[in-house]
PDB file of C-alpha atoms (C1' of nucleotides) in Angstrom:
ATOM      1  CA  MET R   1      23.428  -6.703   5.154  1.00 40.00           C
ATOM      2  CA  GLY R   2      24.664  -7.450   9.069  1.00 31.00           C
ATOM      3  CA  PHE R   3      21.123  -8.511  10.540  1.00 32.00           C
ATOM      4  CA  MET R   4      19.731 -10.282   8.086  1.00 33.00           C
ATOM      5  CA  GLU R   5      22.303 -12.176   7.555  1.00 30.00           C
ATOM      6  CA  LEU R   6      22.160 -13.185  11.216  1.00 28.00           C
ATOM      7  CA  LEU R   7      18.244 -13.470  10.848  1.00 29.00           C
ATOM      8  CA  GLY R   8      18.674 -16.062   7.829  1.00 27.00           C
ATOM      9  CA  LEU R   9      16.210 -13.512   6.675  1.00 29.00           C
ATOM     10  CA  GLN R  10      17.946 -13.800   2.778  1.00 31.00           C
ATOM     11  CA  ASP R  11      15.789 -17.128   2.797  1.00 32.00           C
ATOM     12  CA  PHE R  12      12.563 -15.156   2.696  1.00 33.00           C
ATOM     13  CA  GLN R  13      11.189 -16.023  -0.398  1.00 34.00           C
ATOM     14  CA  GLY R  14       8.486 -12.999  -0.209  1.00 34.00           C
ATOM     15  CA  PHE R  15      11.328 -10.527   0.950  1.00 36.00           C
ATOM     16  CA  ASP R  16      14.530 -11.639  -1.159  1.00 36.00           C
ATOM     17  CA  SER R  17      13.815  -9.398  -4.285  1.00 36.00           C
ATOM     18  CA  LEU R  18      13.299  -6.464  -1.733  1.00 37.00           C
ATOM     19  CA  LEU R  19      16.164  -7.747  -0.167  1.00 36.00           C
ATOM     20  CA  ASP R  20      18.260  -8.487  -2.664  1.00 36.00           C
ATOM     21  CA  GLY R  21      21.424  -6.248  -3.204  1.00 31.00           C
ATOM     22  CA  MET R  22      20.477  -4.278  -0.379  1.00 36.00           C
ATOM     23  CA  SER R  23      22.101  -2.748   2.982  1.00 31.00           C
ATOM     24  CA  THR R  24      19.305  -3.628   5.439  1.00 31.00           C
ATOM     25  CA  SER R  25      19.604  -0.935   8.501  1.00 31.00           C
ATOM     26  CA  THR R  26      16.293   0.769   9.100  1.00 30.00           C
ATOM     27  CA  SER R  27      14.560   2.990  11.201  1.00 31.00           C
ATOM     28  CA  ILE R  28      10.726   3.501  12.348  1.00 29.00           C
ATOM     29  CA  ILE R  29      10.415   7.171  13.785  1.00 27.00           C
ATOM     30  CA  SER R  30       6.964   6.420  15.339  1.00 31.00           C
ATOM     31  CA  ASN R  31       5.020   9.300  17.439  1.00 32.00           C
ATOM     32  CA  ASN R  32       4.600   9.093  20.925  1.00 33.00           C
ATOM     33  CA  ASP R  33       0.958  10.940  21.493  1.00 32.00           C
ATOM     34  CA  ASN R  34      -1.241   8.223  20.703  1.00 33.00           C
ATOM     35  CA  LYS R  35      -4.200   9.926  20.389  1.00 33.00           C
ATOM     36  CA  ASN R  36      -6.175  10.197  16.873  1.00 34.00           C
ATOM     37  CA  SER R  37      -3.817   7.512  15.740  1.00 33.00           C
ATOM     38  CA  TYR R  38      -4.217   4.150  13.416  1.00 34.00           C
ATOM     39  CA  GLY R  39      -6.102   1.565  15.527  1.00 32.00           C
ATOM     40  CA  GLY R  40      -4.280   3.395  18.402  1.00 30.00           C
ATOM     41  CA  PHE R  41      -1.082   2.279  17.977  1.00 31.00           C
ATOM     42  CA  LEU R  42       0.193   4.277  15.154  1.00 32.00           C
ATOM     43  CA  GLU R  43       0.180   8.144  14.353  1.00 33.00           C
ATOM     44  CA  ALA R  44       2.790   8.248  12.574  1.00 33.00           C
ATOM     45  CA  SER R  45       5.765   6.783  10.588  1.00 34.00           C
ATOM     46  CA  GLU R  46       9.277   8.018   9.037  1.00 34.00           C
ATOM     47  CA  VAL R  47      11.396   5.411   7.812  1.00 37.00           C
ATOM     48  CA  LEU R  48      14.817   5.753   6.342  1.00 33.00           C
ATOM     49  CA  ASN R  49      16.030   4.118   3.895  1.00 38.00           C
ATOM     50  CA  GLN R  50      19.294   4.646   1.568  1.00 36.00           C
ATOM     51  CA  VAL R  51      18.874   3.008  -2.031  1.00 38.00           C
ATOM     52  CA  PRO R  52      21.510   1.472  -3.720  1.00 37.00           C
ATOM     53  CA  THR R  53      20.683   0.807  -7.352  1.00 37.00           C
ATOM     54  CA  THR R  54      20.509  -2.864  -8.233  1.00 38.00           C
ATOM     55  CA  PRO R  55      19.249  -3.810 -11.333  1.00 38.00           C
ATOM     56  CA  ASN R  56      16.453  -6.446 -10.518  1.00 40.00           C
ATOM     57  CA  SER R  57      16.290  -5.468  -7.394  1.00 46.00           C
ATOM     58  CA  SER R  58      14.656  -3.102  -5.617  1.00 50.00           C
ATOM     59  CA  SER R  59      14.650  -1.111  -2.524  1.00 56.00           C
ATOM     60  CA  ILE R  60      12.282   1.118  -0.655  1.00 53.00           C
ATOM     61  CA  SER R  61      12.832   5.019  -1.173  1.00 59.00           C
ATOM     62  CA  SER R  62      10.625   6.720   1.164  1.00 62.00           C
ATOM     63  CA  ALA R  63       7.543   6.501   3.291  1.00 63.00           C
ATOM     64  CA  SER R  64       4.397   8.057   4.766  1.00 62.00           C
ATOM     65  CA  ILE R  65       1.409   8.133   6.478  1.00 57.00           C
ATOM     66  CA  ASP R  66      -1.533   9.044   4.986  1.00 51.00           C
ATOM     67  CA  GLU R  67      -4.430   9.249   7.780  1.00 48.00           C
ATOM     68  CA  GLN R  68      -7.608   9.854   6.328  1.00 43.00           C
ATOM     69  CA  GLY R  69      -6.330  11.532   3.316  1.00 38.00           C
ATOM     70  CA  GLY R  70      -4.346  14.533   5.671  1.00 37.00           C
ATOM     71  CA  ASP R  71      -6.567  17.084   5.639  1.00 36.00           C
ATOM     72  CA  ASN R  72      -9.747  14.959   5.509  1.00 35.00           C
ATOM     73  CA  THR R  73     -11.476  16.146   8.588  1.00 34.00           C
ATOM     74  CA  ASN R  74     -13.822  13.314   8.856  1.00 34.00           C
ATOM     75  CA  LEU R  75     -14.670  10.965  11.775  1.00 32.00           C
ATOM     76  CA  ALA R  76     -12.839   8.062  11.772  1.00 32.00           C
ATOM     77  CA  LYS R  77     -13.582   6.604  14.673  1.00 35.00           C
ATOM     78  CA  GLU R  78     -15.449   2.598  13.763  1.00 36.00           C
ATOM     79  CA  GLU R  79     -12.886   1.295  11.511  1.00 37.00           C
ATOM     80  CA  GLY R  80     -14.290  -2.819  12.257  1.00 36.00           C
ATOM     81  CA  GLU R  81     -17.455  -0.962  11.073  1.00 38.00           C
ATOM     82  CA  VAL R  82     -16.307   0.132   7.808  1.00 37.00           C
ATOM     83  CA  GLN R  83     -15.068  -3.552   6.905  1.00 37.00           C
ATOM     84  CA  ASP R  84     -17.920  -5.459   7.739  1.00 38.00           C
ATOM     85  CA  GLU R  85     -19.869  -3.030   5.638  1.00 38.00           C
ATOM     86  CA  ASP R  86     -17.268  -3.307   2.557  1.00 38.00           C
ATOM     87  CA  LEU R  87     -17.454  -6.669   3.448  1.00 36.00           C
ATOM     88  CA  LYS R  88     -21.361  -7.203   2.938  1.00 37.00           C
ATOM     89  CA  ASN R  89     -21.425  -5.457  -0.344  1.00 38.00           C
ATOM     90  CA  LYS R  90     -18.693  -7.867  -1.803  1.00 36.00           C
ATOM     91  CA  THR R  91     -20.560 -10.810  -1.010  1.00 36.00           C
ATOM     92  CA  THR R  92     -23.649 -10.192  -1.927  1.00 37.00           C
ATOM     93  CA  THR R  93     -22.849  -8.094  -4.964  1.00 37.00           C
ATOM     94  CA  ASN R  94     -26.251  -6.462  -4.828  1.00 39.00           C
ATOM     95  CA  LYS R  95     -26.060  -2.860  -6.358  1.00 37.00           C
ATOM     96  CA  GLN R  96     -28.589  -2.289  -4.610  1.00 36.00           C
ATOM     97  CA  LEU R  97     -27.120  -2.991  -1.060  1.00 36.00           C
ATOM     98  CA  LYS R  98     -24.742   0.571  -2.010  1.00 37.00           C
ATOM     99  CA  VAL R  99     -27.792   2.439  -2.402  1.00 36.00           C
ATOM    100  CA  LYS R 100     -28.143   1.528   1.098  1.00 35.00           C
ATOM    101  CA  LYS R 101     -24.391   2.736   1.893  1.00 37.00           C
ATOM    102  CA  ALA R 102     -24.811   5.656   0.386  1.00 35.00           C
ATOM    103  CA  ASN R 103     -26.592   7.613   3.353  1.00 38.00           C
ATOM    104  CA  GLN R 104     -23.330   6.040   5.352  1.00 42.00           C
ATOM    105  CA  LYS R 105     -20.493   8.466   4.716  1.00 47.00           C
ATOM    106  CA  LYS R 106     -17.602   6.650   3.574  1.00 50.00           C
ATOM    107  CA  GLN R 107     -14.833   5.984   5.660  1.00 56.00           C
ATOM    108  CA  ARG R 108     -11.057   5.309   4.387  1.00 61.00           C
ATOM    109  CA  GLU R 109      -8.454   3.817   6.700  1.00 67.00           C
ATOM    110  CA  PRO R 110      -5.719   4.420   7.326  1.00 73.00           C
ATOM    111  CA  ARG R 111      -3.168   4.727   4.357  1.00 76.00           C
ATOM    112  CA  PHE R 112       0.744   3.914   4.891  1.00 79.00           C
ATOM    113  CA  ALA R 113       2.257   5.576   1.372  1.00 81.00           C
ATOM    114  CA  PHE R 114       6.378   4.691   0.327  1.00 80.00           C
ATOM    115  CA  MET R 115       8.207   4.700  -2.952  1.00 82.00           C
ATOM    116  CA  THR R 116      10.443   1.838  -3.800  1.00 80.00           C
ATOM    117  CA  LYS R 117      13.101   1.389  -6.336  1.00 79.00           C
ATOM    118  CA  SER R 118      12.059  -1.292  -8.432  1.00 74.00           C
ATOM    119  CA  GLU R 119      11.878  -2.825 -11.971  1.00 73.00           C
ATOM    120  CA  VAL R 120       8.583  -5.190 -10.775  1.00 74.00           C
ATOM    121  CA  ASP R 121       5.515  -3.148  -9.886  1.00 74.00           C
ATOM    122  CA  HIS R 122       3.907  -5.665  -7.821  1.00 73.00           C
ATOM    123  CA  LEU R 123       6.488  -6.115  -4.672  1.00 73.00           C
ATOM    124  CA  GLU R 124       6.997  -9.493  -2.661  1.00 76.00           C
ATOM    125  CA  ASP R 125       5.682  -8.112   0.901  1.00 78.00           C
ATOM    126  CA  GLY R 126       4.899 -11.699   3.114  1.00 81.00           C
ATOM    127  CA  TYR R 127       1.093 -11.405   1.884  1.00 85.00           C
ATOM    128  CA  ARG R 128      -0.891 -12.705  -0.868  1.00 87.00           C
ATOM    129  CA  TRP R 129      -2.694 -10.655  -2.934  1.00 91.00           C
ATOM    130  CA  ARG R 130      -4.995 -10.697  -5.581  1.00 92.00           C
ATOM    131  CA  LYS R 131      -5.464  -8.456  -8.264  1.00 94.00           C
ATOM    132  CA  TYR R 132      -9.006  -6.412  -8.704  1.00 93.00           C
ATOM    133  CA  GLY R 133      -8.521  -3.711 -10.453  1.00 93.00           C
ATOM    134  CA  GLN R 134      -6.280  -1.444 -12.902  1.00 93.00           C
ATOM    135  CA  LYS R 135      -7.016   1.596 -14.041  1.00 91.00           C
ATOM    136  CA  ALA R 136      -4.903   4.713 -15.831  1.00 89.00           C
ATOM    137  CA  VAL R 137      -3.691   7.361 -13.663  1.00 87.00           C
ATOM    138  CA  LYS R 138      -3.993  10.718 -15.511  1.00 83.00           C
ATOM    139  CA  ASN R 139      -0.634  12.586 -16.411  1.00 80.00           C
ATOM    140  CA  SER R 140       0.934  10.007 -16.251  1.00 82.00           C
ATOM    141  CA  PRO R 141       1.161   7.408 -18.826  1.00 84.00           C
ATOM    142  CA  PHE R 142       1.946   4.138 -16.175  1.00 87.00           C
ATOM    143  CA  PRO R 143      -1.502   2.317 -14.825  1.00 89.00           C
ATOM    144  CA  ARG R 144      -2.164   1.946 -11.259  1.00 92.00           C
ATOM    145  CA  SER R 145      -3.579  -1.493  -9.676  1.00 93.00           C
ATOM    146  CA  TYR R 146      -5.509  -2.224  -7.028  1.00 94.00           C
ATOM    147  CA  TYR R 147      -4.612  -5.275  -5.003  1.00 93.00           C
ATOM    148  CA  ARG R 148      -6.790  -6.160  -2.135  1.00 91.00           C
ATOM    149  CA  CYS R 149      -5.106  -9.396   0.431  1.00 90.00           C
ATOM    150  CA  THR R 150      -6.676 -12.650  -0.183  1.00 86.00           C
ATOM    151  CA  ALA R 151      -6.670 -13.840   3.163  1.00 83.00           C
ATOM    152  CA  PRO R 152     -10.599 -14.418   4.344  1.00 77.00           C
ATOM    153  CA  ALA R 153     -12.332 -11.173   5.678  1.00 77.00           C
ATOM    154  CA  CYS R 154      -9.480  -9.749   5.741  1.00 82.00           C
ATOM    155  CA  ASN R 155      -9.874  -6.739   4.019  1.00 80.00           C
ATOM    156  CA  VAL R 156      -6.448  -5.081   3.298  1.00 87.00           C
ATOM    157  CA  LYS R 157      -5.772  -3.473  -0.097  1.00 89.00           C
ATOM    158  CA  LYS R 158      -3.346  -1.612  -1.812  1.00 90.00           C
ATOM    159  CA  ARG R 159      -2.656   0.411  -4.596  1.00 91.00           C
ATOM    160  CA  VAL R 160       0.830   0.349  -6.364  1.00 90.00           C
ATOM    161  CA  GLU R 161       1.769   2.671  -9.521  1.00 88.00           C
ATOM    162  CA  ARG R 162       5.186   4.060 -10.803  1.00 87.00           C
ATOM    163  CA  CYS R 163       5.548   7.748  -9.982  1.00 83.00           C
ATOM    164  CA  PHE R 164       5.651   9.494 -13.476  1.00 76.00           C
ATOM    165  CA  ASN R 165       7.960  11.315 -13.394  1.00 78.00           C
ATOM    166  CA  ASP R 166      10.311   8.039 -11.686  1.00 81.00           C
ATOM    167  CA  PRO R 167       9.676   5.660 -14.127  1.00 80.00           C
ATOM    168  CA  SER R 168      12.023   3.591 -11.830  1.00 83.00           C
ATOM    169  CA  THR R 169      10.262   3.916  -8.144  1.00 85.00           C
ATOM    170  CA  VAL R 170       6.709   2.340  -7.895  1.00 85.00           C
ATOM    171  CA  ILE R 171       4.776   3.819  -5.199  1.00 86.00           C
ATOM    172  CA  THR R 172       3.272   1.561  -3.084  1.00 88.00           C
ATOM    173  CA  THR R 173       0.041   2.376  -0.751  1.00 88.00           C
ATOM    174  CA  TYR R 174      -1.280  -0.036   1.701  1.00 87.00           C
ATOM    175  CA  GLU R 175      -4.803   0.541   3.368  1.00 86.00           C
ATOM    176  CA  GLY R 176      -6.179  -0.788   6.154  1.00 83.00           C
ATOM    177  CA  GLN R 177      -4.826  -3.235   8.208  1.00 82.00           C
ATOM    178  CA  HIS R 178      -4.209  -7.286   8.382  1.00 83.00           C
ATOM    179  CA  ILE R 179      -6.216  -9.203  10.482  1.00 79.00           C
ATOM    180  CA  HIS R 180      -3.817 -12.201  10.166  1.00 80.00           C
ATOM    181  CA  PRO R 181      -0.569 -13.694  10.137  1.00 76.00           C
ATOM    182  CA  SER R 182       1.561 -13.017   7.267  1.00 73.00           C
ATOM    183  CA  PRO R 183       1.054 -16.308   5.301  1.00 69.00           C
ATOM    184  CA  ALA R 184       5.223 -16.276   4.369  1.00 62.00           C
ATOM    185  CA  MET R 185       5.396 -16.106   8.755  1.00 61.00           C
ATOM    186  CA  THR R 186       3.270 -19.934   8.654  1.00 57.00           C
ATOM    187  CA  ARG R 187       4.659 -21.508   6.424  1.00 48.00           C
ATOM    188  CA  GLY R 188       8.536 -20.438   6.625  1.00 45.00           C
ATOM    189  CA  ALA R 189       9.050 -21.032  10.398  1.00 42.00           C
ATOM    190  CA  SER R 190      11.265 -24.152   9.839  1.00 41.00           C
ATOM    191  CA  GLY R 191      13.692 -23.343   7.205  1.00 37.00           C
ATOM    192  CA  GLY R 192      13.916 -19.710   6.597  1.00 36.00           C
ATOM    193  CA  SER R 193      12.962 -17.067   9.429  1.00 36.00           C
ATOM    194  CA  TYR R 194      10.625 -15.038   7.747  1.00 39.00           C
ATOM    195  CA  LEU R 195      10.407 -11.077   8.883  1.00 37.00           C
ATOM    196  CA  THR R 196       7.290 -10.822   9.863  1.00 40.00           C
ATOM    197  CA  GLY R 197       7.265 -14.289  11.553  1.00 35.00           C
ATOM    198  CA  LEU R 198      10.736 -12.637  13.768  1.00 32.00           C
ATOM    199  CA  LEU R 199       9.148  -9.748  14.548  1.00 32.00           C
ATOM    200  CA  PRO R 200       5.435 -10.164  15.462  1.00 32.00           C
ATOM    201  CA  ASP R 201       4.979  -8.068  18.366  1.00 33.00           C
ATOM    202  CA  THR R 202       7.848  -6.158  18.899  1.00 31.00           C
ATOM    203  CA  GLY R 203       7.237  -2.826  18.736  1.00 30.00           C
ATOM    204  CA  PHE R 204       7.986  -2.776  15.106  1.00 32.00           C
ATOM    205  CA  SER R 205       4.920  -4.425  13.639  1.00 35.00           C
ATOM    206  CA  ARG R 206       2.335  -3.746  16.579  1.00 34.00           C
ATOM    207  CA  GLY R 207       3.844  -0.982  19.056  1.00 31.00           C
ATOM    208  CA  VAL R 208       5.914   0.879  17.870  1.00 34.00           C
ATOM    209  CA  ALA R 209       4.884   1.272  14.201  1.00 36.00           C
ATOM    210  CA  ASN R 210       2.354  -0.385  13.311  1.00 40.00           C
ATOM    211  CA  VAL R 211       1.889   0.244   9.122  1.00 43.00           C
ATOM    212  CA  PRO R 212      -1.357  -1.089   7.904  1.00 42.00           C
ATOM    213  CA  GLY R 213      -0.476  -3.953   5.812  1.00 40.00           C
ATOM    214  CA  MET R 214       3.027  -2.930   5.297  1.00 43.00           C
ATOM    215  CA  PHE R 215       4.294  -6.170   7.519  1.00 43.00           C
ATOM    216  CA  ASN R 216       7.486  -5.035   9.419  1.00 42.00           C
ATOM    217  CA  LEU R 217       9.487  -4.414   6.099  1.00 40.00           C
ATOM    218  CA  PRO R 218      13.278  -3.871   7.765  1.00 34.00           C
ATOM    219  CA  LEU R 219      14.361  -1.951   5.070  1.00 35.00           C
ATOM    220  CA  GLN R 220      15.650   1.358   4.426  1.00 34.00           C
ATOM    221  CA  MET R 221      14.092   4.152   3.569  1.00 36.00           C
ATOM    222  CA  GLY R 222      14.743   7.407   2.983  1.00 33.00           C
ATOM    223  CA  VAL R 223      12.338  10.425   1.915  1.00 34.00           C
ATOM    224  CA  ILE R 224      12.657  11.379  -1.397  1.00 32.00           C
ATOM    225  CA  ALA R 225       9.858  13.991  -1.461  1.00 33.00           C
ATOM    226  CA  ASN R 226      11.239  16.337  -4.850  1.00 34.00           C
ATOM    227  CA  SER R 227      11.008  12.606  -7.027  1.00 35.00           C
ATOM    228  CA  LEU R 228       7.281  12.306  -5.409  1.00 34.00           C
ATOM    229  CA  SER R 229       4.308  13.439  -7.134  1.00 35.00           C
ATOM    230  CA  SER R 230       2.235  16.328  -5.532  1.00 35.00           C
ATOM    231  CA  THR R 231      -0.621  13.961  -3.871  1.00 35.00           C
ATOM    232  CA  TYR R 232       2.448  12.232  -2.529  1.00 37.00           C
ATOM    233  CA  SER R 233       5.074  15.046  -1.797  1.00 35.00           C
ATOM    234  CA  SER R 234       2.384  16.463   0.559  1.00 35.00           C
ATOM    235  CA  ASN R 235       1.155  13.761   1.743  1.00 36.00           C
ATOM    236  CA  ILE R 236       4.613  13.231   3.127  1.00 35.00           C
ATOM    237  CA  ASN R 237       5.274  16.566   4.083  1.00 35.00           C
ATOM    238  CA  ASN R 238       1.713  16.316   5.979  1.00 34.00           C
ATOM    239  CA  VAL R 239       3.268  13.214   8.077  1.00 35.00           C
ATOM    240  CA  ILE R 240       6.489  14.615   8.796  1.00 30.00           C
ATOM    241  CA  GLY R 241       4.666  18.551   9.547  1.00 30.00           C
ATOM    242  CA  SER R 242       2.621  16.502  11.934  1.00 32.00           C
ATOM    243  CA  LEU R 243       5.367  14.840  14.214  1.00 30.00           C
ATOM    244  CA  PRO R 244       6.122  16.989  17.950  1.00 32.00           C
ATOM    245  CA  SER R 245       9.242  18.416  18.127  1.00 31.00           C
ATOM    246  CA  SER R 246      10.496  16.055  20.517  1.00 31.00           C
ATOM    247  CA  ASN R 247      10.293  13.202  17.788  1.00 32.00           C
ATOM    248  CA  THR R 248      11.695  15.201  14.739  1.00 32.00           C
ATOM    249  CA  ASN R 249      15.265  15.257  15.914  1.00 33.00           C
ATOM    250  CA  HIS R 250      14.525  11.358  14.490  1.00 33.00           C
ATOM    251  CA  ILE R 251      13.687  12.617  11.241  1.00 30.00           C
ATOM    252  CA  ARG R 252      16.516  12.285   8.934  1.00 34.00           C
ATOM    253  CA  SER R 253      15.982  13.166   5.150  1.00 32.00           C
ATOM    254  CA  ASN R 254      18.243  11.947   2.627  1.00 33.00           C
ATOM    255  CA  THR R 255      16.603  14.174  -0.169  1.00 33.00           C
ATOM    256  CA  LEU R 256      18.893  16.286  -1.720  1.00 31.00           C
ATOM    257  CA  SER R 257      17.297  20.121  -2.487  1.00 33.00           C
ATOM    258  CA  ASN R 258      18.394  19.218  -6.666  1.00 36.00           C
ATOM    259  CA  GLY R 259      15.844  16.751  -7.158  1.00 33.00           C
ATOM    260  CA  SER R 260      18.034  13.680  -6.801  1.00 35.00           C
ATOM    261  CA  TYR R 261      18.720  11.446  -4.021  1.00 35.00           C
ATOM    262  CA  ASP R 262      21.525  10.501  -2.307  1.00 36.00           C
ATOM    263  CA  GLN R 263      22.484   6.450  -2.827  1.00 36.00           C
ATOM    264  CA  SER R 264      26.004   6.207  -1.604  1.00 35.00           C
ATOM    265  CA  SER R 265      26.174   3.665   1.699  1.00 33.00           C
ATOM    266  CA  GLN R 266      28.094   6.345   3.614  1.00 36.00           C
ATOM    267  CA  ALA R 267      25.238   8.749   3.873  1.00 33.00           C
ATOM    268  CA  SER R 268      23.029   5.464   5.006  1.00 34.00           C
ATOM    269  CA  ALA R 269      26.086   4.222   7.768  1.00 34.00           C
ATOM    270  CA  ALA R 270      26.287   7.739   8.862  1.00 34.00           C
ATOM    271  CA  ILE R 271      22.697   8.638   9.246  1.00 31.00           C
ATOM    272  CA  LEU R 272      22.841   5.247  11.488  1.00 33.00           C
ATOM    273  CA  ARG R 273      25.936   5.822  13.100  1.00 36.00           C
ATOM    274  CA  ASP R 274      24.358   8.680  13.768  1.00 34.00           C
ATOM    275  CA  ASN R 275      21.586   8.725  15.286  1.00 34.00           C
ATOM    276  CA  GLY R 276      21.127   4.459  16.035  1.00 30.00           C
ATOM    277  CA  LEU R 277      17.513   4.782  15.398  1.00 32.00           C
ATOM    278  CA  LEU R 278      18.093   1.038  14.635  1.00 29.00           C
ATOM    279  CA  GLN R 279      17.695   0.399  18.250  1.00 32.00           C
ATOM    280  CA  ASP R 280      14.277   1.788  18.643  1.00 33.00           C
ATOM    281  CA  ILE R 281      12.943  -0.566  16.413  1.00 31.00           C
ATOM    282  CA  VAL R 282      15.083  -3.689  16.520  1.00 32.00           C
ATOM    283  CA  PRO R 283      15.720  -5.774  19.933  1.00 33.00           C
ATOM    284  CA  SER R 284      19.030  -5.288  20.714  1.00 33.00           C
ATOM    285  CA  LEU R 285      19.580  -9.209  19.969  1.00 31.00           C
ATOM    286  CA  MET R 286      18.398  -8.424  16.356  1.00 36.00           C
ATOM    287  CA  ARG R 287      21.310  -6.296  15.620  1.00 37.00           C
ATOM    288  CA  VAL R 288      24.629  -7.014  14.580  1.00 35.00           C
ATOM    289  CA  ASN R 289      27.809  -4.935  13.686  1.00 39.00           C
ATOM    290  CA  GLU R 290      27.379  -3.346   9.865  1.00 33.00           C
ATOM    291  CA  ASP R 291      30.878  -4.372   9.373  1.00 38.00           C
TER     292      ASP R 291
ATOM    293  C1'  DC T   1     -10.050 -27.522 -13.049  1.00 75.31           C
ATOM    294  C1'  DG T   2      -9.767 -24.024  -9.539  1.00 75.31           C
ATOM    295  C1'  DA T   3      -7.455 -19.620  -9.028  1.00 75.31           C
ATOM    296  C1'  DA T   4      -5.425 -15.353 -11.062  1.00 75.31           C
ATOM    297  C1'  DT T   5      -5.543 -11.758 -13.701  1.00 75.31           C
ATOM    298  C1'  DT T   6      -7.994  -8.338 -17.121  1.00 75.31           C
ATOM    299  C1'  DT T   7     -11.081  -5.545 -18.803  1.00 75.31           C
ATOM    300  C1'  DG T   8     -14.899  -2.396 -19.464  1.00 75.31           C
ATOM    301  C1'  DA T   9     -18.990  -1.304 -17.223  1.00 75.31           C
ATOM    302  C1'  DC T  10     -20.505   1.081 -12.927  1.00 75.31           C
ATOM    303  C1'  DC T  11     -21.089   3.685  -8.896  1.00 75.31           C
ATOM    304  C1'  DG T  12     -20.085   7.719  -5.939  1.00 75.31           C
ATOM    305  C1'  DG T  13     -18.115  11.816  -4.141  1.00 75.31           C
ATOM    306  C1'  DC T  14     -16.889  16.053  -6.277  1.00 75.31           C
ATOM    307  C1'  DG T  15     -16.013  20.258  -8.081  1.00 75.31           C
ATOM    308  C1'  DC T  16     -18.243  23.558 -11.258  1.00 75.31           C
TER     309       DC T  16
ATOM    310  C1'  DG I   1     -27.695  18.294 -13.226  1.00 75.31           C
ATOM    311  C1'  DC I   2     -23.633  16.849 -15.263  1.00 75.31           C
ATOM    312  C1'  DG I   3     -19.035  15.363 -15.909  1.00 75.31           C
ATOM    313  C1'  DC I   4     -15.001  14.397 -14.455  1.00 75.31           C
ATOM    314  C1'  DC I   5     -12.004  11.049 -11.683  1.00 75.31           C
ATOM    315  C1'  DG I   6     -11.309   7.279  -8.520  1.00 75.31           C
ATOM    316  C1'  DG I   7     -12.290   3.265  -6.782  1.00 75.31           C
ATOM    317  C1'  DT I   8     -14.471  -1.492  -7.173  1.00 75.31           C
ATOM    318  C1'  DC I   9     -17.230  -4.886  -9.730  1.00 75.31           C
ATOM    319  C1'  DA I  10     -17.992  -8.890 -12.455  1.00 75.31           C
ATOM    320  C1'  DA I  11     -17.796 -11.450 -16.416  1.00 75.31           C
ATOM    321  C1'  DA I  12     -14.489 -13.292 -19.722  1.00 75.31           C
ATOM    322  C1'  DT I  13     -10.541 -15.031 -20.003  1.00 75.31           C
ATOM    323  C1'  DT I  14      -5.385 -16.483 -18.736  1.00 75.31           C
ATOM    324  C1'  DC I  15      -2.540 -19.204 -16.073  1.00 75.31           C
ATOM    325  C1'  DG I  16      -0.634 -22.554 -12.887  1.00 75.31           C
TER     326       DG I  16
END
DNA sequence: CGAATTTGACCGGCGC
DNA sequence: GCGCCGGTCAAATTCG
């Protein structure tokens, strides 16, 4: 809990539920090669996490980037235009517009998915979301919920569903990029310190790992691909596989071959001591000794 | 009473 | 062409 306490982040309403009971060292690995990256920032990132199990708390277990669907060979060039088109459809609510849209190849925003140990489906992340749909997921007893950012003109979406083979795990998929600061950050400047306010352009949020819609979660993450659904598992594999060898040495996984994941804090500490990745994303002034 | 959620209908993409 | 499926819409309902 070291650097979070230093920053007073325990006051951050948005992340309270996320951080409670967690140790908070974080690592994000980014790819230096920016070509074809999302918005010119993010090629791929891996966030490592060690997961304590605390009732009523949540913690991120793994993350993956789904860039245009992985094996999708679409063009993926003009994100802005896509958003405008979606907005038009939304505001006019004219179904004939959709017919018009049929000519254009539908383009997907890059996605970022991560898994979270949580008892609640919808995790606070500092932004405000409006639920606009819910669908049953095939081969899963748990539904998938669809959320959209409530900020005007912001087209970020996210999907939330429970992992069917690990009901305690929530899979959250963000799609798009916020065009506005976090509401949490704008109203929390004086009291507690909101994470998104502290790390607006540190590279954590934009330069190093501009995770679409993910807003600088300073959380420990780890890959637990064995417990992922096949879809997300393959996504993670794609991400890791796409990293150039110069970056693969930054990847640390606490995945265990037997399908469970290591939840000992020792493993987390070992990871941090081992690779010191925290310094890659958190300015030195924000870091304190974990001890 | 406005905002948020629920939920069935609808749409487009895709495989057969 | 048809059916399945993921995703979205929007009216109805609930919530604060």
